[in-house]
Short mmCIF file of C-alpha atoms in Angstrom, two decimals:
data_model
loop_
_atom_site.label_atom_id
_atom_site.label_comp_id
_atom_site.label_asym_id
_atom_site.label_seq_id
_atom_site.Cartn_x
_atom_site.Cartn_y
_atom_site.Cartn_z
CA UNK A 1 0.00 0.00 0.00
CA UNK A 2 1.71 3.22 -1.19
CA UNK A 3 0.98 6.84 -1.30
CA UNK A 4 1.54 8.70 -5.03
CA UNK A 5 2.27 12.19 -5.81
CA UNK A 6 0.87 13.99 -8.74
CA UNK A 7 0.83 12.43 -12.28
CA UNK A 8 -0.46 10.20 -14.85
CA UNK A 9 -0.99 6.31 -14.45
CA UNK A 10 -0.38 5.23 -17.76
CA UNK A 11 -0.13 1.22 -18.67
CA UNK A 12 3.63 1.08 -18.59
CA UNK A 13 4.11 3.07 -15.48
CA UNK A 14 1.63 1.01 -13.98
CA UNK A 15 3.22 -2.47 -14.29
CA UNK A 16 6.30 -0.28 -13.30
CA UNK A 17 5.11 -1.17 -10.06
CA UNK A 18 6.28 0.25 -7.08
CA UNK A 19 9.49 1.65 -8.27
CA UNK A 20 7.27 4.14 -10.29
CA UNK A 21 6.23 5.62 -6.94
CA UNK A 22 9.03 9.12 -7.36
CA UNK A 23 8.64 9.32 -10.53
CA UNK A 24 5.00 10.15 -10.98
CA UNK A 25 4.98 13.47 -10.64
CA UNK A 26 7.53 13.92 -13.65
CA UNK A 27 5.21 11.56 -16.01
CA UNK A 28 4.50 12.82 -19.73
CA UNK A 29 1.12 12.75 -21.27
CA UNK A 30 0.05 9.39 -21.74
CA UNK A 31 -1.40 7.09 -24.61
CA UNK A 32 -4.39 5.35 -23.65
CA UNK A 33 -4.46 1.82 -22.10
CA UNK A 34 -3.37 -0.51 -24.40
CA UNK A 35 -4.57 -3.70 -22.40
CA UNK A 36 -7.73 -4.41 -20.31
CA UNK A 37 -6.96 -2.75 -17.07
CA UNK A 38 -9.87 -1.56 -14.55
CA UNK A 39 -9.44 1.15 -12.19
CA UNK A 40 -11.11 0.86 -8.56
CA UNK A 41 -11.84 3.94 -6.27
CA UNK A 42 -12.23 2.60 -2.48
CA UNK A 43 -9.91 -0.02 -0.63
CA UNK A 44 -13.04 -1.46 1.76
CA UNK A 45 -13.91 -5.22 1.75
CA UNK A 46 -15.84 -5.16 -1.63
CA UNK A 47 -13.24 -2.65 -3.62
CA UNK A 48 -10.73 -5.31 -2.44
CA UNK A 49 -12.85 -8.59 -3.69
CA UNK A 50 -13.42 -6.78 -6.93
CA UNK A 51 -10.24 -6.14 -7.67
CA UNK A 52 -8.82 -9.48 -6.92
CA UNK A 53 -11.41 -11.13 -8.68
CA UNK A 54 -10.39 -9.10 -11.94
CA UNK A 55 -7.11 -9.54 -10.79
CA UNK A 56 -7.23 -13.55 -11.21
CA UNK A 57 -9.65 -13.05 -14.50
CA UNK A 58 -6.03 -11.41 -16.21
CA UNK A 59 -7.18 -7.70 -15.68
CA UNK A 60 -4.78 -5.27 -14.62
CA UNK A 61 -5.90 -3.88 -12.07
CA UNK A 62 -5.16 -0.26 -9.97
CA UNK A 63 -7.02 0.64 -6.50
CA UNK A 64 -6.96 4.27 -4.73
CA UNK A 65 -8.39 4.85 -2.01
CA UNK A 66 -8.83 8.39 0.12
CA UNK A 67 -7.99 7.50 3.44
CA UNK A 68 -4.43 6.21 5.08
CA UNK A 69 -5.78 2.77 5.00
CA UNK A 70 -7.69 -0.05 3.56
CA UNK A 71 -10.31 -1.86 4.96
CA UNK A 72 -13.40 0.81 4.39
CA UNK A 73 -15.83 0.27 7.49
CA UNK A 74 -13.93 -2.49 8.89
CA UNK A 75 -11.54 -0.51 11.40
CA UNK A 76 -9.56 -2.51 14.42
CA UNK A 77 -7.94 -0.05 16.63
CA UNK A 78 -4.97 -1.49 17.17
CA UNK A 79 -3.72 1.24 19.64
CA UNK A 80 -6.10 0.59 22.29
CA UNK A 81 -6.11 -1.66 24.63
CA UNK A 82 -8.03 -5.22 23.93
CA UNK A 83 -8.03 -3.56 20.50
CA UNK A 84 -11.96 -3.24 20.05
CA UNK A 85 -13.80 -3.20 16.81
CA UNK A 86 -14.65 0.40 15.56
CA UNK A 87 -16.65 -1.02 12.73
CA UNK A 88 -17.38 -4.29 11.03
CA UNK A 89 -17.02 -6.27 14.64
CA UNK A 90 -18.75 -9.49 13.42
CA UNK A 91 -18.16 -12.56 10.85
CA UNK A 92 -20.98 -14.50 10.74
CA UNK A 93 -20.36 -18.38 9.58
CA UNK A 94 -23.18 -18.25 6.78
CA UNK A 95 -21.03 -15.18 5.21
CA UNK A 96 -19.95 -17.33 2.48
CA UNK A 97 -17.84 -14.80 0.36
CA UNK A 98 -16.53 -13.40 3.68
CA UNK A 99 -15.23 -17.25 4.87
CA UNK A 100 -13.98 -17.69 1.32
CA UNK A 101 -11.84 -14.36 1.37
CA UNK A 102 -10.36 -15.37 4.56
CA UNK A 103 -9.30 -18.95 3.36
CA UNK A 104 -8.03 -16.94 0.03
CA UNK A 105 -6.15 -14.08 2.14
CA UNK A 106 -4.81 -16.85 5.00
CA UNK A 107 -6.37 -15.22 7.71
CA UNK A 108 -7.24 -17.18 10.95
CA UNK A 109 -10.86 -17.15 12.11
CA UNK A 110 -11.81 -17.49 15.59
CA UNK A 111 -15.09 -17.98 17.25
CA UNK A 112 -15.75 -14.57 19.20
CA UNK A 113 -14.89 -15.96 22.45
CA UNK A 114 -11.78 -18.05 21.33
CA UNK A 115 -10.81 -14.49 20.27
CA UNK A 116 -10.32 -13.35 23.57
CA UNK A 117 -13.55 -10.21 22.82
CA UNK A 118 -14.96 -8.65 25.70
CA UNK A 119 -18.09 -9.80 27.67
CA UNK A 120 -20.98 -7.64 26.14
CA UNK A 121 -22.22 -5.10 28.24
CA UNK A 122 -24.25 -2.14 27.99
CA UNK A 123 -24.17 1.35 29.17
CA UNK A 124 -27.57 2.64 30.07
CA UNK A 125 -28.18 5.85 31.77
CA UNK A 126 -24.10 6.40 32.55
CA UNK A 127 -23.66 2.76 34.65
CA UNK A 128 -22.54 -0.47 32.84
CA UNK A 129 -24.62 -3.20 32.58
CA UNK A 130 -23.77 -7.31 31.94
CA UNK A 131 -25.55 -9.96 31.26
CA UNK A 132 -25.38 -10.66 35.10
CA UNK A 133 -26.62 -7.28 36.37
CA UNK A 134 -29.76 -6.67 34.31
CA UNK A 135 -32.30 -8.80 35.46
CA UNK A 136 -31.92 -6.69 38.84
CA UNK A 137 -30.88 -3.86 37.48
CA UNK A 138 -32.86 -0.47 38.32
CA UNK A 139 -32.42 0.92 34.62
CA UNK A 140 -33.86 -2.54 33.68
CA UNK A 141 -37.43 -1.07 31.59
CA UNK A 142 -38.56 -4.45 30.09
CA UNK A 143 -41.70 -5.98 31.83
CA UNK A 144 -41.26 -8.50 34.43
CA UNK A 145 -41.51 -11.41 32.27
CA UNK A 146 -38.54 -10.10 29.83
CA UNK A 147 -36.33 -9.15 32.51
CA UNK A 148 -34.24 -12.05 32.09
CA UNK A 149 -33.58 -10.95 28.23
CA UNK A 150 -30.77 -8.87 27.82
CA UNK A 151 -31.32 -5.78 25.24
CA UNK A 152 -29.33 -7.32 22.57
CA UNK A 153 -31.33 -10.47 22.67
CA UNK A 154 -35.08 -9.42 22.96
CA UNK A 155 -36.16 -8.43 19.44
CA UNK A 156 -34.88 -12.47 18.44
CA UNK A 157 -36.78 -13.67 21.54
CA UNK A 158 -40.19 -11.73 20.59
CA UNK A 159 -40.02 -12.89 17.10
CA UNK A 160 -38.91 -16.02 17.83
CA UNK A 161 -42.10 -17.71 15.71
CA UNK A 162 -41.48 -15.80 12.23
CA UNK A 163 -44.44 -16.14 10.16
CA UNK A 164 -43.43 -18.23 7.37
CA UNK A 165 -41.48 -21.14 6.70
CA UNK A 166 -38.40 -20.12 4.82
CA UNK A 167 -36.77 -16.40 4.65
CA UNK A 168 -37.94 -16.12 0.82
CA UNK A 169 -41.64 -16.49 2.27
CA UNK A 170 -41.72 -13.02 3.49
CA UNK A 171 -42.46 -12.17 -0.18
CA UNK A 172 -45.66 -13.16 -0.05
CA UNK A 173 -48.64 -11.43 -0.49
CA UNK A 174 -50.27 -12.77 2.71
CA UNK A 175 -47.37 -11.93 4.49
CA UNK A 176 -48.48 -7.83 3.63
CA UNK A 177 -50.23 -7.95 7.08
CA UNK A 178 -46.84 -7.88 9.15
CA UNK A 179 -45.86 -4.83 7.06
CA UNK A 180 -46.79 -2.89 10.37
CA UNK A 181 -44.84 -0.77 12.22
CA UNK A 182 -42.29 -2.16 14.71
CA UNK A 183 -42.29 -0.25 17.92
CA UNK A 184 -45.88 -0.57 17.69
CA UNK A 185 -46.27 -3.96 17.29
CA UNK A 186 -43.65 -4.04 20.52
CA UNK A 187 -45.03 -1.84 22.30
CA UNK A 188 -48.15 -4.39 22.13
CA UNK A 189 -46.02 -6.88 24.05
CA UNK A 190 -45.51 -4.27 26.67
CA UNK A 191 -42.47 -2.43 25.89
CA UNK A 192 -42.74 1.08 27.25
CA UNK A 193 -41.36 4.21 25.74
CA UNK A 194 -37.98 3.03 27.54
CA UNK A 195 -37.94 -0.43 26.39
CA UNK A 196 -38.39 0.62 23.08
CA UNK A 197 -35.45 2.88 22.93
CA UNK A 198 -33.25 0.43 24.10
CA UNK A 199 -34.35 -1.87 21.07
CA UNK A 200 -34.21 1.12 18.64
CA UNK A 201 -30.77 2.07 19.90
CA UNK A 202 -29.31 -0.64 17.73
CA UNK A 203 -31.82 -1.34 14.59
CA UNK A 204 -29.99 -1.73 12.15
CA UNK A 205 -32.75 -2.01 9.75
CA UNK A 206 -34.42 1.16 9.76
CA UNK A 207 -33.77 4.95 10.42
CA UNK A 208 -36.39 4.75 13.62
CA UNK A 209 -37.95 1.34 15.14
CA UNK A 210 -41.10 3.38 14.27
CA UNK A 211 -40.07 3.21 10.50
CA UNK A 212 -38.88 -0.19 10.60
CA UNK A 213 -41.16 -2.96 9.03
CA UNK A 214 -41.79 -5.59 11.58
CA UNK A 215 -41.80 -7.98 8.65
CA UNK A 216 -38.45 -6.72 7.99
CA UNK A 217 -37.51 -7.77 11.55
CA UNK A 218 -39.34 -11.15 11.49
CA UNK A 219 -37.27 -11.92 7.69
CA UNK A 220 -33.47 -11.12 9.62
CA UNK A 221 -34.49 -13.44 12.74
CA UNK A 222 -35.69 -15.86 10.68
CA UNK A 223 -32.07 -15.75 8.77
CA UNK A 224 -30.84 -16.09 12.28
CA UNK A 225 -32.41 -18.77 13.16
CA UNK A 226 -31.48 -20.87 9.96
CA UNK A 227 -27.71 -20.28 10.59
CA UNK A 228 -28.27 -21.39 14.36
CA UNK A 229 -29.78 -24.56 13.03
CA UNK A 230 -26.97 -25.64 10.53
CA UNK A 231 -24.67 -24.82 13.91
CA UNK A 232 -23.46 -21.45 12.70
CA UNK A 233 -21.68 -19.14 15.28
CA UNK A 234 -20.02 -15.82 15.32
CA UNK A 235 -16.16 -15.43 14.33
CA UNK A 236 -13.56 -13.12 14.23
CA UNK A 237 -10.05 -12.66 12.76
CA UNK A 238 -7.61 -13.41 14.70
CA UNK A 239 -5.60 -10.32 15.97
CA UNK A 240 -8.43 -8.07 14.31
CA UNK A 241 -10.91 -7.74 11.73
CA UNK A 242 -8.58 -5.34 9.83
CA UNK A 243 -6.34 -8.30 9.44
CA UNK A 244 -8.70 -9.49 6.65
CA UNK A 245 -8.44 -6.05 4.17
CA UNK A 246 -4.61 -6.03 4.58
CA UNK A 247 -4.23 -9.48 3.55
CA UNK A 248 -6.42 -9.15 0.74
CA UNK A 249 -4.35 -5.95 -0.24
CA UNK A 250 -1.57 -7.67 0.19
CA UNK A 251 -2.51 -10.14 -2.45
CA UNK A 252 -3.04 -7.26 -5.43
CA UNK A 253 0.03 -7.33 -8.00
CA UNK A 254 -0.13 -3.94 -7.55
CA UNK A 255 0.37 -1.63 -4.03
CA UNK A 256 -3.28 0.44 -3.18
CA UNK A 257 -2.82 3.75 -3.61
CA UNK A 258 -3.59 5.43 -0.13
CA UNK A 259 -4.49 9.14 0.03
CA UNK A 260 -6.13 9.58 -3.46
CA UNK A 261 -9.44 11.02 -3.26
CA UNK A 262 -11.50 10.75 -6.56
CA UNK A 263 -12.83 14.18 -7.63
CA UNK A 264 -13.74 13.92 -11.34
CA UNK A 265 -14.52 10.86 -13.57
CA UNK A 266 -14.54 11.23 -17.22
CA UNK A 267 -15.73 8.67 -19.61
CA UNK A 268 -14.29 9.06 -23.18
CA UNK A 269 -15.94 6.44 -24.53
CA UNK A 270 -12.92 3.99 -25.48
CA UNK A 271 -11.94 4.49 -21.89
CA UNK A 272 -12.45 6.15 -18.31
CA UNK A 273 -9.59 8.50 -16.47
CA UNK A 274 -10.34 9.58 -12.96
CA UNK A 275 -8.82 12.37 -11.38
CA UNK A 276 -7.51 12.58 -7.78
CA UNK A 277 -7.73 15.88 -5.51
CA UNK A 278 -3.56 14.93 -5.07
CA UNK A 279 -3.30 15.85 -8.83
CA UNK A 280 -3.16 12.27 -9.90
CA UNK A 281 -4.58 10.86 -13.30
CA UNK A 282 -5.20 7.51 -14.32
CA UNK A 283 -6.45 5.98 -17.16
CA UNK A 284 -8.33 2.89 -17.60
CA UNK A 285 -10.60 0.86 -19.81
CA UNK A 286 -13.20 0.70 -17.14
CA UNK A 287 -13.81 1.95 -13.53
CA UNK A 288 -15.20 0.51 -10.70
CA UNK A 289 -16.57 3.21 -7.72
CA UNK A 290 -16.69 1.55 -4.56
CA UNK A 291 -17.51 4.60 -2.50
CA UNK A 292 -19.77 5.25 0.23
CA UNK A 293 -22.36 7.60 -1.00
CA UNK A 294 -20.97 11.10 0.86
CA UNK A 295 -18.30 10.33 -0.63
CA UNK A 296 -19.61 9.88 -4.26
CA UNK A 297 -21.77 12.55 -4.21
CA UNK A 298 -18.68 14.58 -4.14
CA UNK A 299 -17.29 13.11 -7.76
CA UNK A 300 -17.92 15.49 -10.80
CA UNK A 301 -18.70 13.06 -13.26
CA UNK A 302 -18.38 14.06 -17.37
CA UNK A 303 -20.58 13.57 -19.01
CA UNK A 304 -22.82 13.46 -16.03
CA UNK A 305 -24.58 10.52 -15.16
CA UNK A 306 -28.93 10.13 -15.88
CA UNK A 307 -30.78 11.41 -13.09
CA UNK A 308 -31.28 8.63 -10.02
CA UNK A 309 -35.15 7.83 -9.63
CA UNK A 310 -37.36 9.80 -7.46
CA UNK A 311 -37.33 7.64 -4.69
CA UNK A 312 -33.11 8.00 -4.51
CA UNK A 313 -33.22 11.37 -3.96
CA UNK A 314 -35.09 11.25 -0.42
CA UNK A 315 -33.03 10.43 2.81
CA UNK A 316 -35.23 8.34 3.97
CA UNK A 317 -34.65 6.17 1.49
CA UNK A 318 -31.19 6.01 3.51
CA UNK A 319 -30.36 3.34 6.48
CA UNK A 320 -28.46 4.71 9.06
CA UNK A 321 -25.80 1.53 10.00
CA UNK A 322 -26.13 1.31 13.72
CA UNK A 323 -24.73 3.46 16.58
CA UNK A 324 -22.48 6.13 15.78
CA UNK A 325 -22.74 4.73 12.14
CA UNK A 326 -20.39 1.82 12.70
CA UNK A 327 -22.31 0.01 15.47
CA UNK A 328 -20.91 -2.69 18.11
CA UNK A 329 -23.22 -5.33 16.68
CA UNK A 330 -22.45 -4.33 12.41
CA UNK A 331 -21.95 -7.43 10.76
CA UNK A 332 -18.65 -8.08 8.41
CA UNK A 333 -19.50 -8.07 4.89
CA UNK A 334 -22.50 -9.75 5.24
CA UNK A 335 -26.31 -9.33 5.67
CA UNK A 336 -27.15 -9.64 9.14
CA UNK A 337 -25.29 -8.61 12.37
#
């Protein structure tokens, strides 16, 4: 992973490799790509697959990506103690592409508590809460028969009966009359205003618990519930999640370019070149922007792209991810978590 000053990428500077690094800035004009190469803006988990999987189809391949890092929303902080997750904290064993990148990158994967991760705990109202604690606990809003369920736990235990047989079920027209609103189907089952914010606190599935569709909720338990079955639990990399996106860097013929924001895309027709806020250029035959959208609202594209559809344009179209945007429970390139 290398950092580039200002320049052109053309095809022969790029399978210069590394060396090209200094010279960059001193590059000429450049012909257009002779050979197939793709050029991929953002170094997260699914900028990384892509590349490598063009990589192994014979593409050449270039990746830039704005930050100091790779590894997008999956962020272990190394330099704290325990070294928590910051984002993607989760791998869960029915994350097919996620078990096959590890295998590919030669990562170890541990079960969560093999992997030495903290007891979960909760902080409600300023005081910590475990597992242990809350059934007791004063700050404890759930009725008395729910006590026992920890926050974390009680949506899975109140939908524990999903309404149809198999995920794909939810589909179904019939199904239409569980397209209610969540917090007030909970607060049916006696949540109060408190209980309810405890559950909303991490939905992942919705902007509000009041905006979530509780057959939305009764589809992602019922997911949960089929990897439980085939014995599925939770893993983890060992010494970090971030572990993953480095190896898988590491595996690209070519260093990521860290520090290269995209500003401008231009499509020529026989060919794309993207410009970086550094100075950089590159040329391609094709380009691949895997940004999150903030940051790809901020790309000038020429020609400009068609208008998105109506229904695009409104946030609340928008998920938020979890807490803080990168929640303790976010699930590692997968659906679920």
């Amino acid at each position: 992973m290398q950092r580039h000053e200002s320049g052109l990428i053309t095809r022969r500077r790029f399978l210069a490799g590394a060396a090209a690094t200094a010279a960059l800035a001193a590059l000429q004009p450049a012909i257009n790509a002779q050979q197939r190469r793709v050029a991929i803006a953002g170094a997260g988990l699914s900028g990384l697959h892509a590349a490598l999987l063009l990589q192994e189809a014979g593409f050449e391949v270039i990746v830039i990506e704005g930050r100091g890092r790779v590894g997008g929303r999956v962020l272990t902080l190394d330099d704290v103690p325990g070294r928590p997750e910051a984002g993607g904290s989760q791998i869960g064993s029915n994350y097919r592409r996620m078990l096959a990148a590890a295998v590919q990158a030669g990562v170890t994967l541990l079960t969560s508590e093999a992997g030495g991760a903290f007891p979960m705990s909760w902080l409600i109202d300023g005081q910590a809460e475990t597992r242990r604690s809350w059934p007791q606990s004063p700050r404890n809003p759930f009725p008395e028969e729910l006590k026992t369920i920890t926050p974390d736990r009680l949506t899975s235990f109140l939908l524990r009966e999903p309404p149809f047989r198999q995920t794909s079920d939810w589909h179904a027209e019939s199904m239409s009359q569980h397209d209610v609103s969540a917090s007030d189907w909970f607060r049916g089952q006696g949540l109060i205003n408190a209980g309810l914010s405890l559950l909303g606190a991490n939905n992942g599935y919705g902007n509000t618990l009041a905006g979530t569709s509780l057959l939305s909720l009764y589809r992602v338990v019922a997911g949960f519930q089929r990897g439980a079955a085939e014995g599925a639990s939770i893993l983890e990399v060992e010494g970090g999640n971030m572990r993953l996106p480095e190896a898988m860097a590491e595996r690209l013929a070519q260093p990521v370019l860290l520090g290269e924001t995209l500003t401008r895309l231009e499509n020529g027709g026989g060919g794309v070149r993207l410009h970086c806020a550094s100075g950089l250029e590159i040329e391609a035959d094709a380009a691949i922007l895997s940004l999150p959208v903030p940051a790809l609202k901020r790309v000038e594209f020429s020609p400009a792209p068609p208008p998105p559809p109506p229904a695009a344009q409104h946030p609340q179209g928008v998920l938020k991810g979890g807490p803080g945007g990168e929640g303790r429970r976010r699930g590692v390139g997968g659906g679920g978590g």
